[in-house]
PDB file of C-alpha atoms and ligand atoms in Angstrom:
ATOM      1  CA  MET A   1      72.819 102.183 135.019  1.00 58.00           C
ATOM      2  CA  ALA A   2      73.009  98.395 134.718  1.00 79.00           C
ATOM      3  CA  LYS A   3      73.789  96.958 131.313  1.00 92.00           C
ATOM      4  CA  LEU A   4      70.678  96.439 129.198  1.00 96.00           C
ATOM      5  CA  ARG A   5      70.184  93.740 126.593  1.00 97.00           C
ATOM      6  CA  ILE A   6      68.775  95.445 123.539  1.00 98.00           C
ATOM      7  CA  LEU A   7      67.311  93.721 120.493  1.00 98.00           C
ATOM      8  CA  VAL A   8      67.731  95.521 117.156  1.00 98.00           C
ATOM      9  CA  VAL A   9      65.266  94.342 114.506  1.00 98.00           C
ATOM     10  CA  ASP A  10      65.821  95.550 110.937  1.00 97.00           C
ATOM     11  CA  ASP A  11      65.881  93.809 107.565  1.00 97.00           C
ATOM     12  CA  ILE A  12      68.690  95.994 106.165  1.00 96.00           C
ATOM     13  CA  TYR A  13      72.189  94.997 107.222  1.00 96.00           C
ATOM     14  CA  ALA A  14      73.542  98.581 107.104  1.00 94.00           C
ATOM     15  CA  ASN A  15      70.757  99.786 109.414  1.00 93.00           C
ATOM     16  CA  ARG A  16      71.354  96.975 111.907  1.00 95.00           C
ATOM     17  CA  PHE A  17      75.072  97.724 111.836  1.00 95.00           C
ATOM     18  CA  LEU A  18      74.684 101.487 112.319  1.00 94.00           C
ATOM     19  CA  LEU A  19      72.125 101.188 115.113  1.00 94.00           C
ATOM     20  CA  SER A  20      74.099  98.531 116.943  1.00 95.00           C
ATOM     21  CA  GLU A  21      77.311 100.587 116.759  1.00 95.00           C
ATOM     22  CA  LEU A  22      75.473 103.573 118.252  1.00 95.00           C
ATOM     23  CA  ILE A  23      73.894 101.426 120.965  1.00 94.00           C
ATOM     24  CA  LYS A  24      77.302  99.968 121.824  1.00 94.00           C
ATOM     25  CA  LEU A  25      78.426 103.534 122.562  1.00 93.00           C
ATOM     26  CA  THR A  26      75.769 103.642 125.301  1.00 92.00           C
ATOM     27  CA  GLY A  27      77.461 100.674 126.966  1.00 93.00           C
ATOM     28  CA  ASN A  28      74.612  98.234 126.419  1.00 95.00           C
ATOM     29  CA  GLU A  29      74.551  94.749 124.929  1.00 96.00           C
ATOM     30  CA  ILE A  30      73.033  94.067 121.486  1.00 97.00           C
ATOM     31  CA  LEU A  31      71.211  91.176 119.879  1.00 98.00           C
ATOM     32  CA  LEU A  32      70.129  91.293 116.229  1.00 98.00           C
ATOM     33  CA  ALA A  33      67.168  90.061 114.207  1.00 98.00           C
ATOM     34  CA  GLU A  34      66.326  90.488 110.512  1.00 98.00           C
ATOM     35  CA  ASN A  35      62.535  90.409 110.789  1.00 98.00           C
ATOM     36  CA  GLY A  36      59.679  90.099 113.255  1.00 98.00           C
ATOM     37  CA  GLU A  37      59.560  86.335 113.196  1.00 98.00           C
ATOM     38  CA  GLU A  38      63.222  86.111 114.142  1.00 98.00           C
ATOM     39  CA  ALA A  39      62.681  88.772 116.811  1.00 98.00           C
ATOM     40  CA  LEU A  40      59.845  86.791 118.424  1.00 98.00           C
ATOM     41  CA  SER A  41      61.933  83.647 118.571  1.00 98.00           C
ATOM     42  CA  ILE A  42      64.766  85.570 120.270  1.00 98.00           C
ATOM     43  CA  LEU A  43      62.290  87.122 122.729  1.00 98.00           C
ATOM     44  CA  ARG A  44      61.088  83.633 123.661  1.00 97.00           C
ATOM     45  CA  GLN A  45      64.624  82.455 124.436  1.00 97.00           C
ATOM     46  CA  GLU A  46      66.601  85.431 125.713  1.00 97.00           C
ATOM     47  CA  THR A  47      66.232  88.108 128.346  1.00 97.00           C
ATOM     48  CA  ILE A  48      65.677  91.373 126.472  1.00 98.00           C
ATOM     49  CA  HIS A  49      65.042  94.741 128.139  1.00 97.00           C
ATOM     50  CA  LEU A  50      64.304  96.914 125.125  1.00 98.00           C
ATOM     51  CA  VAL A  51      63.651  96.547 121.375  1.00 98.00           C
ATOM     52  CA  PHE A  52      64.462  98.877 118.481  1.00 98.00           C
ATOM     53  CA  MET A  53      61.933  97.822 115.828  1.00 97.00           C
ATOM     54  CA  ASP A  54      62.088  98.753 112.156  1.00 95.00           C
ATOM     55  CA  ILE A  55      58.624  99.214 110.659  1.00 94.00           C
ATOM     56  CA  GLU A  56      59.067  97.971 107.091  1.00 94.00           C
ATOM     57  CA  MET A  57      60.396  94.411 106.928  1.00 95.00           C
ATOM     58  CA  PRO A  58      59.577  91.287 104.935  1.00 96.00           C
ATOM     59  CA  VAL A  59      58.157  88.129 106.596  1.00 95.00           C
ATOM     60  CA  MET A  60      56.708  89.998 109.594  1.00 96.00           C
ATOM     61  CA  ASN A  61      56.868  93.788 109.767  1.00 96.00           C
ATOM     62  CA  GLY A  62      57.311  95.992 112.821  1.00 96.00           C
ATOM     63  CA  LEU A  63      53.628  96.780 113.259  1.00 95.00           C
ATOM     64  CA  GLU A  64      52.594  93.123 113.114  1.00 96.00           C
ATOM     65  CA  THR A  65      55.409  92.131 115.435  1.00 98.00           C
ATOM     66  CA  THR A  66      54.648  94.809 118.024  1.00 97.00           C
ATOM     67  CA  ARG A  67      50.950  93.968 117.925  1.00 96.00           C
ATOM     68  CA  TYR A  68      51.851  90.314 118.448  1.00 97.00           C
ATOM     69  CA  ILE A  69      54.055  91.184 121.443  1.00 98.00           C
ATOM     70  CA  ARG A  70      51.273  93.309 122.991  1.00 97.00           C
ATOM     71  CA  ASN A  71      48.396  90.901 122.352  1.00 97.00           C
ATOM     72  CA  GLU A  72      49.822  87.392 122.251  1.00 97.00           C
ATOM     73  CA  MET A  73      52.904  87.238 124.413  1.00 97.00           C
ATOM     74  CA  PRO A  74      52.672  86.360 128.095  1.00 96.00           C
ATOM     75  CA  SER A  75      53.381  88.881 130.830  1.00 96.00           C
ATOM     76  CA  PRO A  76      55.852  90.527 131.294  1.00 95.00           C
ATOM     77  CA  LEU A  77      56.904  90.223 127.616  1.00 97.00           C
ATOM     78  CA  ASN A  78      53.665  91.900 126.521  1.00 97.00           C
ATOM     79  CA  VAL A  79      54.797  95.165 128.118  1.00 97.00           C
ATOM     80  CA  LEU A  80      58.371  95.032 126.843  1.00 98.00           C
ATOM     81  CA  PRO A  81      59.451  98.533 125.718  1.00 98.00           C
ATOM     82  CA  VAL A  82      59.500  98.770 121.913  1.00 98.00           C
ATOM     83  CA  ILE A  83      60.929 101.771 120.062  1.00 97.00           C
ATOM     84  CA  ALA A  84      59.810 102.189 116.456  1.00 95.00           C
ATOM     85  CA  VAL A  85      62.557 102.996 113.967  1.00 93.00           C
ATOM     86  CA  THR A  86      61.969 104.372 110.499  1.00 88.00           C
ATOM     87  CA  ALA A  87      63.696 106.340 107.778  1.00 81.00           C
ATOM     88  CA  HIS A  88      60.331 107.471 106.416  1.00 81.00           C
ATOM     89  CA  ASN A  89      57.633 109.807 107.570  1.00 82.00           C
ATOM     90  CA  PRO A  90      55.920 107.766 110.295  1.00 81.00           C
ATOM     91  CA  GLU A  91      52.555 109.222 109.279  1.00 84.00           C
ATOM     92  CA  MET A  92      52.720 106.836 106.330  1.00 83.00           C
ATOM     93  CA  PHE A  93      52.107 104.078 108.870  1.00 82.00           C
ATOM     94  CA  PHE A  94      50.154 105.565 111.798  1.00 82.00           C
ATOM     95  CA  GLN A  95      48.890 108.782 113.363  1.00 83.00           C
ATOM     96  CA  ASP A  96      50.311 108.085 116.788  1.00 84.00           C
ATOM     97  CA  PHE A  97      52.977 105.481 117.513  1.00 85.00           C
ATOM     98  CA  ALA A  98      51.362 104.756 120.887  1.00 87.00           C
ATOM     99  CA  ASP A  99      48.164 103.584 119.145  1.00 87.00           C
ATOM    100  CA  VAL A 100      49.997 100.660 117.576  1.00 88.00           C
ATOM    101  CA  GLY A 101      51.780  99.736 120.777  1.00 94.00           C
ATOM    102  CA  PHE A 102      55.131 101.494 120.457  1.00 96.00           C
ATOM    103  CA  ASP A 103      56.613 103.284 123.456  1.00 96.00           C
ATOM    104  CA  GLU A 104      58.701 105.707 121.424  1.00 94.00           C
ATOM    105  CA  LEU A 105      59.684 106.504 117.873  1.00 93.00           C
ATOM    106  CA  ILE A 106      62.984 107.565 116.379  1.00 93.00           C
ATOM    107  CA  THR A 107      63.581 108.667 112.818  1.00 90.00           C
ATOM    108  CA  LYS A 108      66.758 109.033 110.775  1.00 83.00           C
ATOM    109  CA  PRO A 109      69.348 110.466 111.057  1.00 86.00           C
ATOM    110  CA  TYR A 110      70.308 108.530 114.181  1.00 88.00           C
ATOM    111  CA  SER A 111      73.008 109.721 116.555  1.00 91.00           C
ATOM    112  CA  ALA A 112      74.513 108.314 119.728  1.00 91.00           C
ATOM    113  CA  GLU A 113      72.875 111.151 121.640  1.00 93.00           C
ATOM    114  CA  LYS A 114      69.441 110.456 120.175  1.00 93.00           C
ATOM    115  CA  ILE A 115      69.797 106.763 121.026  1.00 94.00           C
ATOM    116  CA  ARG A 116      70.989 107.502 124.552  1.00 94.00           C
ATOM    117  CA  ASP A 117      68.116 109.953 125.122  1.00 95.00           C
ATOM    118  CA  VAL A 118      65.413 107.571 123.961  1.00 95.00           C
ATOM    119  CA  ILE A 119      66.831 104.699 126.032  1.00 95.00           C
ATOM    120  CA  SER A 120      67.011 106.766 129.225  1.00 94.00           C
ATOM    121  CA  LYS A 121      63.522 108.120 128.598  1.00 94.00           C
ATOM    122  CA  ILE A 122      62.169 104.558 128.676  1.00 93.00           C
ATOM    123  CA  ILE A 123      64.499 103.055 131.261  1.00 90.00           C
ATOM    124  CA  PRO A 124      65.571 105.912 133.569  1.00 84.00           C
TER     125      PRO A 124
HETATM  126 MG1   MG B   1      63.160  97.895 106.746  1.00 59.21          MG
END
């Protein structure tokens, strides 16, 4: 598999660090953002193949950001794969992650295997 450029969006430093270490184990490249606004500006400037998106963030949360990507960004960015990431019960935020535009959802605890599985599910 060719190296992917993966954007990790999370407001908590420890979460960004943990996720990016696990993604590094899959042999892919990582870019980081602290909130949705920062993520959108990176998406406008860099080639990104996949996003891990935290749901709860200040400034612009993961739901708002994913909706923006789906509805406002030009093709092919509007169909960029976005994986929702949360430590909480996702039913606090939505019934079905697909309804809000996410391709997949992962919950804590994360593991290298879980990360590898979700990446290869989206980009075989
Ligand atoms: Mg958060």
